[in-house]
Amino acid sequence: MNELNDPATRSVPPMVEVRGLHMHFGSTYALRGVDLEVAQGEVVVVIGPSGSGKSTVLRCINLLETPTAGTVHVDGVQVNHKKADLNAIRAEVGMVFQQFNLFPHLSAVENVGLALRHVKKLSKRETAAIALAQLEIVGIPEKADAYPRELSGGQQQRVAIARALAMSPKVMLFDEPTSALDPEMIKEVLDVMLALAADGMTMVCVTHEMGFARGAANRMVFMDDGLVVEQGQPRELFEHAVEERTRQFFSQILKH
Amino acid sequence: MPGSSGRGELHPRSGENDMALDAERQRALIAQRHGGTTRRPWAIVDRDGFPYWLVALAVFLAWMGYRIATNDRYNEGAAFIDDGLITTVRITVFSFLLALGLGLVAGLGRIARNPIVRNVARTYIEFVRGIPILVMIFVVAFIVFTSVNGWLDRPNRSSSEIKFIVAIGIFYGAYLAEVFRGGIESIPPGQTEAGRSLGLSQRQTMRTIVLPQALRNMLPAIGNDLIACFKDSSLGTLLAVGEITHKTKLYGGTNFDYRAAYFVLAFMYLSITLVLSLLVSWYSDRLSAGRAR
Ligand SMILES: Nc1ncnc2c1ncn2[C@@H]1O[C@H](COP(=O)(O)OP(=O)(O)O)[C@@H](O)[C@H]1O
Ligand SMILES: [Mg+2]
């Protein structure tokens, strides 16, 4: 395996390591050979035009999609391996969706507690305690008994983040977590993400919130057409992008 | 394969409750989509305004009940026929429980990843849908039971009530399978993905996330089938099972008072059906209001 030859990764293996990732749906290609490494505690922001494969990369990391070719390692374990324990791996990778995907038949605290109860097999008391603590961390303990439809979009997304965090994941994946939100609610979600980043969480965030990228990201990755085109520190990429496609993309998102 | 099955075909076993139930189902789905609704005593009130139909039926039933209570001939008929009520209820309960079990299994099988499982489920559903219920009853009683008892080398001594319950259960199981399938497919894939991304297994995701939500969507349709199943218990008379319709035939035949006998019988079905229908509406409304578990 090639990471063993790389002296930089031999001492501290990357938390997430994606190598030569290919993904196709029938005849359409979503990914055409993506390499991505995320170190422990690193915050990586992935940007790129719609359809460039950003979501697919995230979905391959926790195996919501099975890659056509390539390898994905999380904390040194190859996840797209026949013998991998899928459920155990997924429990260690938190995912936050654009559409929140809260469970509408469960209250906020039950949403957060569901996996604690059924995956970690915690007692009711432990589950309730952890779930409440997580809701406190995202700043809405008073909404514990509210159902998703009684919450604003921002509150729903914060519950979704709490739900993922409750499993104490090693890495958090965010797929456009603020894209479905009304503008006035974006900040409350970004604040939670910023706090999480400051706390040392390993994060891969697909987002076009450049303020967040500047404030929290160690690295920004630009994807286009199923490939990583360019990456670097946010400020550097922002001001001195080498690739024409990257510059073009920045000028497009800045117009809005 | 007998034709492509459109959605409208799902409940060919329909009765007078369908209009109210369809309205209710639609309302429940709409409420679900638009996120909740205020709770009202009867869901039916919401959509159709004041339920005059309910008043009309209640008045009619009251008049029938009054006649039965005050007229000796009717009274005597009712006293004979109501011996069959327990049997009617027993048939309905057991055959519907069997149908729910078969329906869940076949509905899950219908959307399974394994093509063998999918095809077995589909075969069962299409087989049953290709046979009228009346014929189904005879097929089960005279072919299935005889053959199975033959294979097992057992005397063919199952009671007609058991045979009838199995026949009705198999029949409604096929229709409920499509209800379950539709209900499960109505839950957005994001729900399953969220469950799986938390580490829940496929089975856990189905049990704790998809089915509870699907059940709410399906409840009006399940209630509809329950009512139809209750009414079809009257076919028990074909196998001489002593439910109310059979009792009525016996009473009419011995006393030559068919008029009183069927008056009483109609009253029994109509009143029980109405109560069931209202219960289903009320319960679906409660569920879609979101609090009940
Ligand atoms: N389930 C799927 N079936 C077919 N095509 C898909 C599926 N998911 C993604 N794709 C295709 O893969 C490409 C990348 O999609 P996606 O990863 O969602 O892009 P992004 O998140 O960057 O917008 C797109 O062309 C999309 O149409
Ligand atoms: Mg996407």
Coordinates of C-alpha atoms and ligand atoms in Angstrom, one line a residue:
Chain A
M1 CA 0.0 0.0 0.0
N2 CA 1.3 3.3 -1.0
E3 CA 0.8 5.3 2.2
L4 CA 3.4 3.1 3.8
N5 CA 6.0 4.5 1.4
D6 CA 5.2 8.1 2.3
P7 CA 7.2 9.2 5.4
A8 CA 4.8 12.0 6.2
T9 CA 1.8 9.7 6.6
R10 CA 3.7 6.8 8.3
S11 CA 3.9 8.5 11.7
V12 CA 0.4 10.0 11.8
P13 CA -1.9 8.3 9.3
P14 CA -4.5 10.7 7.8
M15 CA -7.9 10.5 9.3
V16 CA -9.4 10.2 5.9
E17 CA -7.5 9.0 2.8
V18 CA -9.2 8.7 -0.6
R19 CA -7.1 7.3 -3.4
G20 CA -8.0 7.0 -7.1
L21 CA -11.7 7.2 -6.4
H22 CA -13.9 6.4 -9.4
M23 CA -17.6 6.4 -9.4
H24 CA -20.0 6.0 -12.2
F25 CA -23.7 5.6 -12.3
G26 CA -24.5 3.6 -15.4
S27 CA -22.7 5.4 -18.2
T28 CA -22.4 8.8 -16.4
Y29 CA -19.2 9.5 -14.4
A30 CA -19.4 11.3 -11.1
L31 CA -15.8 10.8 -10.1
R32 CA -12.8 10.1 -12.3
G33 CA -9.9 9.5 -9.9
V34 CA -10.2 11.7 -6.8
D35 CA -7.3 11.8 -4.3
L36 CA -7.9 13.4 -1.0
E37 CA -6.2 13.3 2.4
V38 CA -7.6 14.8 5.6
A39 CA -5.3 14.9 8.6
Q40 CA -6.6 14.4 12.1
G41 CA -8.1 17.7 13.3
E42 CA -8.0 19.3 9.9
V43 CA -10.9 21.2 8.4
V44 CA -11.2 20.8 4.6
V45 CA -13.7 22.8 2.6
V46 CA -14.7 21.3 -0.8
I47 CA -16.0 23.7 -3.4
G48 CA -16.9 23.3 -7.0
P49 CA -19.8 23.7 -9.5
S50 CA -23.0 21.7 -9.2
G51 CA -22.5 18.1 -10.5
S52 CA -18.8 18.2 -10.0
G53 CA -18.9 15.2 -7.6
K54 CA -18.6 16.8 -4.2
S55 CA -21.6 15.0 -2.7
T56 CA -20.4 11.7 -4.2
V57 CA -17.0 12.0 -2.5
L58 CA -18.7 12.5 0.9
R59 CA -21.1 9.7 0.2
C60 CA -18.3 7.4 -0.7
I61 CA -16.4 8.2 2.5
N62 CA -19.2 6.7 4.6
L63 CA -20.3 4.3 2.0
L64 CA -23.7 5.6 1.2
E65 CA -22.3 4.9 -2.3
T66 CA -20.0 2.0 -3.1
P67 CA -17.1 3.4 -5.2
T68 CA -16.6 1.8 -8.6
A69 CA -12.8 1.9 -8.1
G70 CA -10.3 3.3 -5.7
T71 CA -9.8 3.0 -1.9
V72 CA -11.2 4.9 1.1
H73 CA -9.5 4.7 4.4
V74 CA -10.9 6.2 7.6
D75 CA -8.5 6.2 10.5
G76 CA -6.4 3.6 8.9
V77 CA -9.2 1.2 8.1
Q78 CA -10.2 0.6 4.5
V79 CA -13.9 1.1 4.5
N80 CA -14.7 -0.1 1.0
H81 CA -13.4 -3.5 1.8
K82 CA -15.6 -6.7 1.6
K83 CA -14.9 -7.5 5.2
A84 CA -15.4 -4.0 6.6
D85 CA -18.0 -3.7 9.2
L86 CA -20.2 -1.1 7.5
N87 CA -22.4 -0.2 10.4
A88 CA -19.4 0.3 12.7
I89 CA -17.6 2.5 10.2
R90 CA -20.7 4.6 9.6
A91 CA -21.2 5.1 13.3
E92 CA -17.7 6.7 13.4
V93 CA -18.3 9.0 10.5
G94 CA -20.9 11.8 11.1
M95 CA -22.8 13.1 8.2
V96 CA -24.9 16.3 7.9
F97 CA -27.2 16.6 4.9
Q98 CA -28.4 19.6 3.0
Q99 CA -32.0 18.7 3.6
F100 CA -31.4 17.9 7.4
N101 CA -33.1 14.5 7.0
L102 CA -34.4 14.7 10.6
F103 CA -36.8 11.9 11.5
P104 CA -40.2 13.7 11.5
H105 CA -41.9 11.2 13.8
L106 CA -39.3 11.7 16.6
S107 CA -38.7 14.7 18.8
A108 CA -35.4 16.5 18.7
V109 CA -34.0 14.6 21.7
E110 CA -35.2 11.3 20.3
N111 CA -33.6 12.1 16.9
V112 CA -30.3 12.6 18.7
G113 CA -30.7 9.5 20.8
L114 CA -31.9 7.0 18.3
A115 CA -28.5 5.7 17.3
L116 CA -27.2 5.8 20.8
R117 CA -29.9 3.5 21.8
H118 CA -29.9 1.1 18.9
V119 CA -26.3 1.2 17.7
K120 CA -24.4 1.9 20.9
K121 CA -27.1 0.1 23.0
L122 CA -27.0 2.6 25.7
S123 CA -29.6 2.6 28.4
K124 CA -32.5 5.0 28.2
R125 CA -31.0 7.2 30.9
E126 CA -27.6 7.4 29.3
T127 CA -29.1 8.1 26.0
A128 CA -31.3 10.9 27.3
A129 CA -28.4 12.5 29.1
I130 CA -26.1 12.4 26.1
A131 CA -28.8 13.6 23.7
L132 CA -29.6 16.5 26.0
A133 CA -26.0 17.4 26.4
Q134 CA -25.6 17.5 22.6
L135 CA -28.6 19.7 22.1
E136 CA -27.0 22.0 24.7
I137 CA -23.8 22.1 22.7
V138 CA -25.7 23.2 19.6
G139 CA -27.5 25.7 21.6
I140 CA -31.1 24.5 21.6
P141 CA -31.7 22.4 24.8
E142 CA -35.1 24.1 25.2
K143 CA -36.3 22.4 22.0
A144 CA -35.6 18.9 23.2
D145 CA -39.2 17.8 23.1
A146 CA -40.1 19.7 19.9
Y147 CA -40.8 17.8 16.7
P148 CA -38.8 18.7 13.6
R149 CA -41.7 20.5 11.9
E150 CA -42.0 22.8 14.9
L151 CA -38.4 23.9 14.4
S152 CA -36.9 26.5 12.1
G153 CA -34.6 25.3 9.3
G154 CA -31.6 26.5 11.3
Q155 CA -32.8 24.7 14.4
Q156 CA -33.4 21.5 12.5
Q157 CA -29.9 21.6 11.0
R158 CA -28.5 22.1 14.5
V159 CA -30.4 19.1 15.7
A160 CA -29.0 17.1 12.8
I161 CA -25.5 18.2 13.8
A162 CA -26.2 17.2 17.4
R163 CA -27.5 13.8 16.1
A164 CA -24.3 13.1 14.3
L165 CA -22.1 14.4 17.1
A166 CA -23.8 12.2 19.7
M167 CA -22.1 9.2 18.2
S168 CA -18.7 10.8 18.9
P169 CA -17.6 10.4 15.3
K170 CA -13.9 10.6 14.3
V171 CA -14.8 12.8 11.4
M172 CA -17.7 14.9 10.4
L173 CA -18.9 15.3 6.8
F174 CA -21.1 18.3 5.9
D175 CA -22.9 18.3 2.5
E176 CA -24.0 21.9 1.8
P177 CA -25.4 22.2 5.4
T178 CA -26.6 25.8 4.9
S179 CA -27.8 25.7 1.3
A180 CA -31.4 24.9 2.2
L181 CA -31.6 27.6 4.8
D182 CA -33.0 31.1 4.8
P183 CA -30.2 33.7 4.9
E184 CA -30.9 34.7 8.5
M185 CA -30.4 31.2 9.7
I186 CA -27.2 30.5 8.1
K187 CA -25.1 32.1 10.8
E188 CA -26.4 30.0 13.7
V189 CA -25.4 26.8 11.8
L190 CA -22.0 28.1 10.8
D191 CA -21.4 29.2 14.4
V192 CA -21.9 25.6 15.5
M193 CA -19.6 24.4 12.8
L194 CA -16.9 27.0 13.7
A195 CA -17.1 26.0 17.3
L196 CA -16.7 22.4 16.3
A197 CA -13.7 23.2 14.1
A198 CA -12.1 25.2 17.0
D199 CA -12.6 22.1 19.2
G200 CA -10.4 20.1 16.9
M201 CA -12.9 18.0 15.0
T202 CA -11.8 16.6 11.7
M203 CA -14.2 18.0 9.2
V204 CA -14.9 17.7 5.4
C205 CA -17.3 20.4 4.4
V206 CA -18.9 21.0 1.1
T207 CA -20.0 24.6 1.3
H208 CA -19.8 27.8 -0.6
E209 CA -19.8 29.9 2.5
M210 CA -16.5 31.7 1.9
G211 CA -16.5 33.3 5.3
F212 CA -16.5 29.9 6.9
A213 CA -13.8 28.7 4.6
R214 CA -11.6 31.7 5.5
G215 CA -12.3 31.5 9.2
A216 CA -12.1 27.8 9.8
A217 CA -10.6 25.8 6.9
N218 CA -7.1 24.7 6.9
R219 CA -7.4 23.8 3.3
M220 CA -9.8 24.4 0.4
V221 CA -10.3 21.8 -2.4
F222 CA -11.7 22.8 -5.7
M223 CA -13.4 20.1 -7.7
D224 CA -14.7 20.1 -11.3
D225 CA -16.0 17.4 -13.5
G226 CA -15.2 14.5 -11.1
L227 CA -11.7 15.6 -10.3
V228 CA -9.8 17.6 -7.8
V229 CA -8.5 20.5 -9.9
E230 CA -6.6 22.4 -7.3
Q231 CA -6.2 22.8 -3.6
G232 CA -4.5 25.0 -1.0
Q233 CA -5.0 27.3 1.9
P234 CA -8.2 29.2 1.5
R235 CA -6.7 32.6 1.2
E236 CA -4.0 31.4 -1.2
L237 CA -6.5 29.6 -3.5
F238 CA -8.8 32.5 -3.3
E239 CA -6.2 35.1 -4.4
H240 CA -3.7 33.1 -6.4
A241 CA -5.6 30.2 -8.1
V242 CA -3.4 28.7 -10.8
E243 CA -6.2 27.0 -12.8
E244 CA -8.4 29.0 -15.0
R245 CA -11.4 26.9 -14.0
T246 CA -10.9 27.8 -10.4
R247 CA -10.6 31.5 -11.0
Q248 CA -13.7 31.3 -13.2
F249 CA -15.6 29.5 -10.4
F250 CA -14.6 32.1 -7.8
S251 CA -15.7 35.0 -10.1
Q252 CA -19.1 33.2 -10.5
I253 CA -19.8 32.7 -6.9
L254 CA -18.7 36.2 -6.1
K255 CA -21.2 37.7 -8.5
H256 CA -24.0 36.7 -6.2
Chain B
M1 CA -48.4 -11.0 -15.8
P2 CA -52.0 -9.7 -15.9
G3 CA -51.7 -6.2 -17.1
S4 CA -49.7 -3.4 -15.5
S5 CA -51.1 -2.5 -12.2
G6 CA -52.1 1.1 -11.8
R7 CA -52.4 2.7 -8.4
G8 CA -56.2 3.0 -8.7
E9 CA -56.4 -0.8 -8.8
L10 CA -55.0 -1.3 -5.4
H11 CA -58.3 -1.4 -3.7
P12 CA -60.8 -3.1 -5.9
R13 CA -62.5 -4.4 -2.8
S14 CA -64.2 -1.2 -2.1
G15 CA -67.4 -0.3 -0.3
E16 CA -69.4 2.7 0.8
N17 CA -66.6 3.9 3.1
D18 CA -64.3 4.6 0.3
M19 CA -65.2 8.2 -0.4
A20 CA -64.8 9.2 3.2
L21 CA -61.6 7.2 3.5
D22 CA -60.1 8.4 0.3
A23 CA -60.7 12.0 1.3
E24 CA -59.2 11.3 4.7
R25 CA -56.1 9.6 3.2
Q26 CA -55.5 12.5 0.9
R27 CA -55.9 14.9 3.7
A28 CA -53.5 13.0 5.9
L29 CA -50.9 12.9 3.2
I30 CA -51.4 16.6 2.5
A31 CA -51.1 17.4 6.2
Q32 CA -48.0 15.3 6.4
R33 CA -46.4 17.2 3.5
H34 CA -47.3 20.6 4.8
G35 CA -46.2 19.8 8.3
G36 CA -49.0 19.2 10.6
T37 CA -52.5 20.3 11.1
T38 CA -54.7 21.4 14.0
R39 CA -56.5 18.5 15.6
R40 CA -60.2 18.1 15.1
P41 CA -62.6 15.5 16.4
W42 CA -63.3 14.0 13.0
A43 CA -61.0 14.3 10.1
I44 CA -64.0 14.1 7.8
V45 CA -65.3 17.4 9.2
D46 CA -62.2 19.2 7.9
R47 CA -62.7 18.5 4.2
D48 CA -66.4 18.1 3.6
G49 CA -67.7 20.6 6.1
F50 CA -70.5 19.5 8.4
P51 CA -71.0 15.7 8.1
Y52 CA -74.6 15.6 7.1
W53 CA -74.1 12.1 5.7
L54 CA -73.1 10.9 9.2
V55 CA -76.3 12.4 10.6
A56 CA -78.3 10.8 7.9
L57 CA -76.8 7.4 8.5
A58 CA -77.1 7.8 12.3
V59 CA -80.8 8.7 12.0
F60 CA -81.4 5.8 9.7
L61 CA -79.6 3.4 12.0
A62 CA -81.5 4.7 15.0
W63 CA -84.8 4.1 13.1
M64 CA -83.6 0.5 12.3
G65 CA -82.5 -0.1 15.8
Y66 CA -85.8 1.2 17.1
R67 CA -87.8 -1.2 14.8
I68 CA -85.7 -4.1 15.9
A69 CA -86.1 -3.3 19.5
T70 CA -89.8 -2.7 19.4
N71 CA -91.0 -5.3 16.9
D72 CA -91.2 -8.9 18.3
R73 CA -90.5 -10.6 15.0
Y74 CA -87.4 -8.5 14.3
N75 CA -86.5 -8.9 17.9
E76 CA -86.6 -12.7 17.8
G77 CA -84.6 -12.7 14.6
A78 CA -81.9 -10.5 16.2
A79 CA -81.7 -12.8 19.2
F80 CA -81.0 -15.7 16.9
I81 CA -78.6 -14.0 14.6
D82 CA -76.4 -12.2 17.1
D83 CA -75.1 -15.6 18.2
G84 CA -72.9 -15.3 15.1
L85 CA -71.4 -12.0 16.0
I86 CA -68.5 -13.5 18.0
T87 CA -67.7 -15.7 15.1
T88 CA -67.8 -12.7 12.7
V89 CA -65.5 -10.7 14.9
R90 CA -63.2 -13.7 15.4
I91 CA -62.9 -14.3 11.6
T92 CA -62.3 -10.6 11.0
V93 CA -59.6 -10.3 13.7
F94 CA -57.7 -13.5 12.8
S95 CA -57.9 -13.2 9.1
F96 CA -56.8 -9.6 9.2
L97 CA -53.9 -10.3 11.5
L98 CA -52.8 -13.0 9.1
A99 CA -53.2 -10.6 6.2
L100 CA -51.1 -7.9 8.0
G101 CA -48.3 -10.5 8.6
L102 CA -48.4 -11.7 5.0
G103 CA -48.8 -8.2 3.7
L104 CA -45.8 -6.9 5.6
V105 CA -43.6 -9.8 4.5
A106 CA -44.7 -9.7 0.9
G107 CA -44.6 -5.9 0.8
L108 CA -41.0 -6.0 2.0
G109 CA -40.2 -8.8 -0.3
R110 CA -41.6 -6.8 -3.2
I111 CA -38.8 -4.2 -2.7
A112 CA -36.1 -6.5 -1.6
R113 CA -32.8 -6.4 -3.4
N114 CA -32.7 -10.1 -4.0
P115 CA -34.5 -10.9 -7.3
I116 CA -35.7 -14.3 -6.1
V117 CA -37.4 -12.8 -3.1
R118 CA -38.9 -10.0 -5.2
N119 CA -40.3 -12.5 -7.7
V120 CA -41.7 -14.8 -5.0
A121 CA -43.6 -11.9 -3.5
R122 CA -44.8 -10.7 -6.9
T123 CA -46.0 -14.2 -7.8
Y124 CA -48.1 -14.4 -4.6
I125 CA -49.6 -10.9 -5.2
E126 CA -50.4 -11.4 -8.8
F127 CA -51.7 -14.9 -8.2
V128 CA -54.2 -13.7 -5.6
R129 CA -55.2 -10.6 -7.6
G130 CA -56.0 -12.9 -10.5
I131 CA -58.7 -14.8 -8.6
P132 CA -62.0 -13.6 -7.3
I133 CA -62.4 -13.8 -3.5
L134 CA -65.2 -16.2 -3.8
V135 CA -63.2 -18.6 -5.9
M136 CA -60.2 -18.1 -3.6
I137 CA -62.2 -19.4 -0.7
F138 CA -63.1 -22.6 -2.5
V139 CA -59.5 -23.0 -3.8
V140 CA -58.1 -22.7 -0.3
A141 CA -60.8 -24.9 1.3
F142 CA -61.0 -27.6 -1.3
I143 CA -57.5 -27.6 -2.9
V144 CA -54.9 -26.0 -0.6
F145 CA -56.1 -27.6 2.6
T146 CA -56.7 -31.0 1.1
S147 CA -53.3 -31.0 -0.6
V148 CA -51.3 -29.7 2.4
N149 CA -53.0 -32.2 4.7
G150 CA -52.3 -34.9 2.2
W151 CA -48.6 -34.0 2.0
L152 CA -48.3 -33.9 5.8
D153 CA -50.1 -37.2 5.9
R154 CA -52.8 -35.8 8.2
P155 CA -56.5 -36.4 8.1
N156 CA -58.2 -33.5 6.4
R157 CA -60.1 -32.4 9.4
S158 CA -59.4 -28.6 9.7
S159 CA -62.6 -26.7 10.6
S160 CA -64.3 -24.7 7.9
E161 CA -63.7 -21.6 10.0
I162 CA -60.0 -22.1 9.9
K163 CA -60.1 -22.7 6.2
F164 CA -62.1 -19.6 5.7
I165 CA -59.8 -17.5 7.9
V166 CA -56.8 -18.7 6.0
A167 CA -58.4 -17.9 2.6
I168 CA -59.4 -14.4 3.6
G169 CA -56.0 -13.8 5.2
I170 CA -54.2 -14.9 2.0
F171 CA -56.5 -12.8 -0.1
Y172 CA -56.1 -9.5 1.9
G173 CA -52.4 -10.2 2.5
A174 CA -51.9 -9.6 -1.2
Y175 CA -53.7 -6.3 -1.2
L176 CA -52.0 -5.2 2.0
A177 CA -48.6 -6.1 0.5
E178 CA -49.2 -3.4 -2.1
V179 CA -50.3 -1.0 0.7
F180 CA -47.1 -1.7 2.6
R181 CA -44.9 -1.4 -0.5
G182 CA -46.5 2.0 -1.3
G183 CA -46.2 3.2 2.2
I184 CA -42.5 2.3 2.5
E185 CA -41.7 3.8 -0.9
S186 CA -43.4 7.0 0.1
I187 CA -40.7 7.6 2.7
P188 CA -37.9 9.8 1.1
P189 CA -34.6 7.9 0.7
G190 CA -32.9 10.7 2.8
Q191 CA -34.5 9.1 5.8
T192 CA -32.9 5.8 5.2
E193 CA -29.6 7.5 4.4
A194 CA -29.7 9.4 7.6
G195 CA -30.3 6.2 9.5
R196 CA -27.6 4.3 7.8
S197 CA -25.1 7.1 8.2
L198 CA -25.7 6.9 11.9
G199 CA -24.6 3.3 11.9
L200 CA -28.1 1.7 12.1
S201 CA -28.4 -1.6 10.2
Q202 CA -30.8 -1.9 7.3
R203 CA -33.3 -3.8 9.6
Q204 CA -33.0 -1.2 12.4
T205 CA -33.5 1.6 9.9
M206 CA -36.6 -0.1 8.6
R207 CA -38.0 -0.8 12.0
T208 CA -37.3 2.5 13.8
I209 CA -37.3 5.0 11.0
V210 CA -39.1 3.9 7.8
L211 CA -42.0 1.7 9.1
P212 CA -43.3 4.1 11.8
Q213 CA -43.6 6.9 9.3
A214 CA -44.9 4.6 6.6
L215 CA -47.6 3.2 8.9
R216 CA -49.0 6.7 9.4
N217 CA -49.3 7.2 5.7
M218 CA -50.8 3.7 5.3
L219 CA -53.3 3.8 8.1
P220 CA -56.3 5.0 6.1
A221 CA -55.6 2.4 3.5
I222 CA -55.2 -0.4 6.1
G223 CA -58.4 0.7 7.8
N224 CA -60.1 0.6 4.4
D225 CA -59.0 -3.0 4.0
L226 CA -60.0 -3.9 7.5
I227 CA -63.5 -2.7 6.8
A228 CA -63.7 -4.5 3.5
C229 CA -62.3 -7.6 5.3
F230 CA -65.0 -7.4 8.0
K231 CA -67.7 -7.2 5.3
D232 CA -66.2 -10.1 3.4
S233 CA -66.5 -12.3 6.5
S234 CA -70.1 -12.6 5.3
L235 CA -68.7 -15.0 2.6
G236 CA -68.2 -17.5 5.5
T237 CA -71.7 -18.7 4.7
L238 CA -70.3 -20.4 1.6
L239 CA -68.4 -22.8 3.9
A240 CA -71.3 -22.9 6.4
V241 CA -69.2 -21.0 9.0
G242 CA -71.6 -19.8 11.7
E243 CA -71.1 -16.1 11.3
I244 CA -74.0 -13.6 11.2
T245 CA -74.8 -14.0 7.5
H246 CA -75.0 -17.7 7.8
K247 CA -77.1 -17.4 10.9
T248 CA -79.4 -15.1 9.0
K249 CA -79.8 -17.6 6.2
L250 CA -80.6 -20.3 8.7
Y251 CA -83.1 -18.2 10.5
G252 CA -84.8 -17.0 7.3
G253 CA -84.9 -20.6 6.1
T254 CA -86.5 -22.1 9.2
N255 CA -88.9 -19.2 10.0
F256 CA -89.7 -18.1 6.5
D257 CA -89.2 -14.5 7.7
Y258 CA -86.4 -13.3 5.3
R259 CA -87.6 -9.8 5.6
A260 CA -86.9 -9.5 9.4
A261 CA -83.7 -11.6 9.1
Y262 CA -82.0 -9.5 6.5
F263 CA -83.3 -6.2 8.0
V264 CA -81.4 -7.2 11.2
L265 CA -78.4 -8.3 9.3
A266 CA -78.1 -5.1 7.3
F267 CA -78.4 -3.2 10.6
M268 CA -75.5 -5.1 12.1
Y269 CA -73.1 -4.7 9.2
L270 CA -74.0 -1.0 8.7
S271 CA -73.6 0.0 12.3
I272 CA -70.3 -1.9 12.9
T273 CA -68.9 -0.6 9.6
L274 CA -69.8 2.9 10.5
V275 CA -68.1 2.6 13.9
L276 CA -65.0 1.1 12.4
S277 CA -64.9 3.8 9.8
L278 CA -65.1 6.6 12.3
L279 CA -62.5 4.9 14.5
V280 CA -60.1 4.7 11.6
S281 CA -60.6 8.4 10.7
W282 CA -60.2 9.4 14.3
Y283 CA -57.0 7.4 14.7
S284 CA -55.4 8.5 11.5
D285 CA -56.1 12.0 12.4
R286 CA -54.5 11.6 15.8
L287 CA -51.5 10.0 14.2
S288 CA -51.1 12.7 11.5
A289 CA -51.5 15.3 14.2
G290 CA -48.1 13.9 15.3
R291 CA -48.2 13.2 19.0
A292 CA -49.4 9.6 19.2
R293 CA -47.0 6.8 19.0
Ligands
LIG1 N1 -27.6 8.3 -7.7 C1 -27.2 8.9 -8.8 N2 -27.6 8.3 -10.0 C2 -27.1 8.9 -11.2 N3 -26.3 9.9 -11.3 C3 -25.9 10.4 -10.1 C4 -26.3 10.0 -8.9 N4 -25.7 10.7 -7.9 C5 -25.0 11.6 -8.6 N5 -25.0 11.5 -9.9 C6 -24.3 12.3 -10.9 O1 -23.0 12.3 -10.5 C7 -22.5 13.6 -10.8 C8 -22.0 14.2 -9.5 O2 -23.0 14.4 -8.6 P1 -22.8 15.1 -7.2 O3 -21.8 14.3 -6.5 O4 -24.1 15.1 -6.5 O5 -22.3 16.5 -7.5 P2 -22.3 17.8 -6.6 O6 -22.6 17.4 -5.2 O7 -20.9 18.4 -6.7 O8 -23.3 18.7 -7.1 C9 -23.6 14.4 -11.4 O9 -23.5 14.5 -12.8 C10 -24.9 13.7 -11.0 O10 -25.9 13.8 -11.9
MG2 MG -24.2 18.0 -3.9

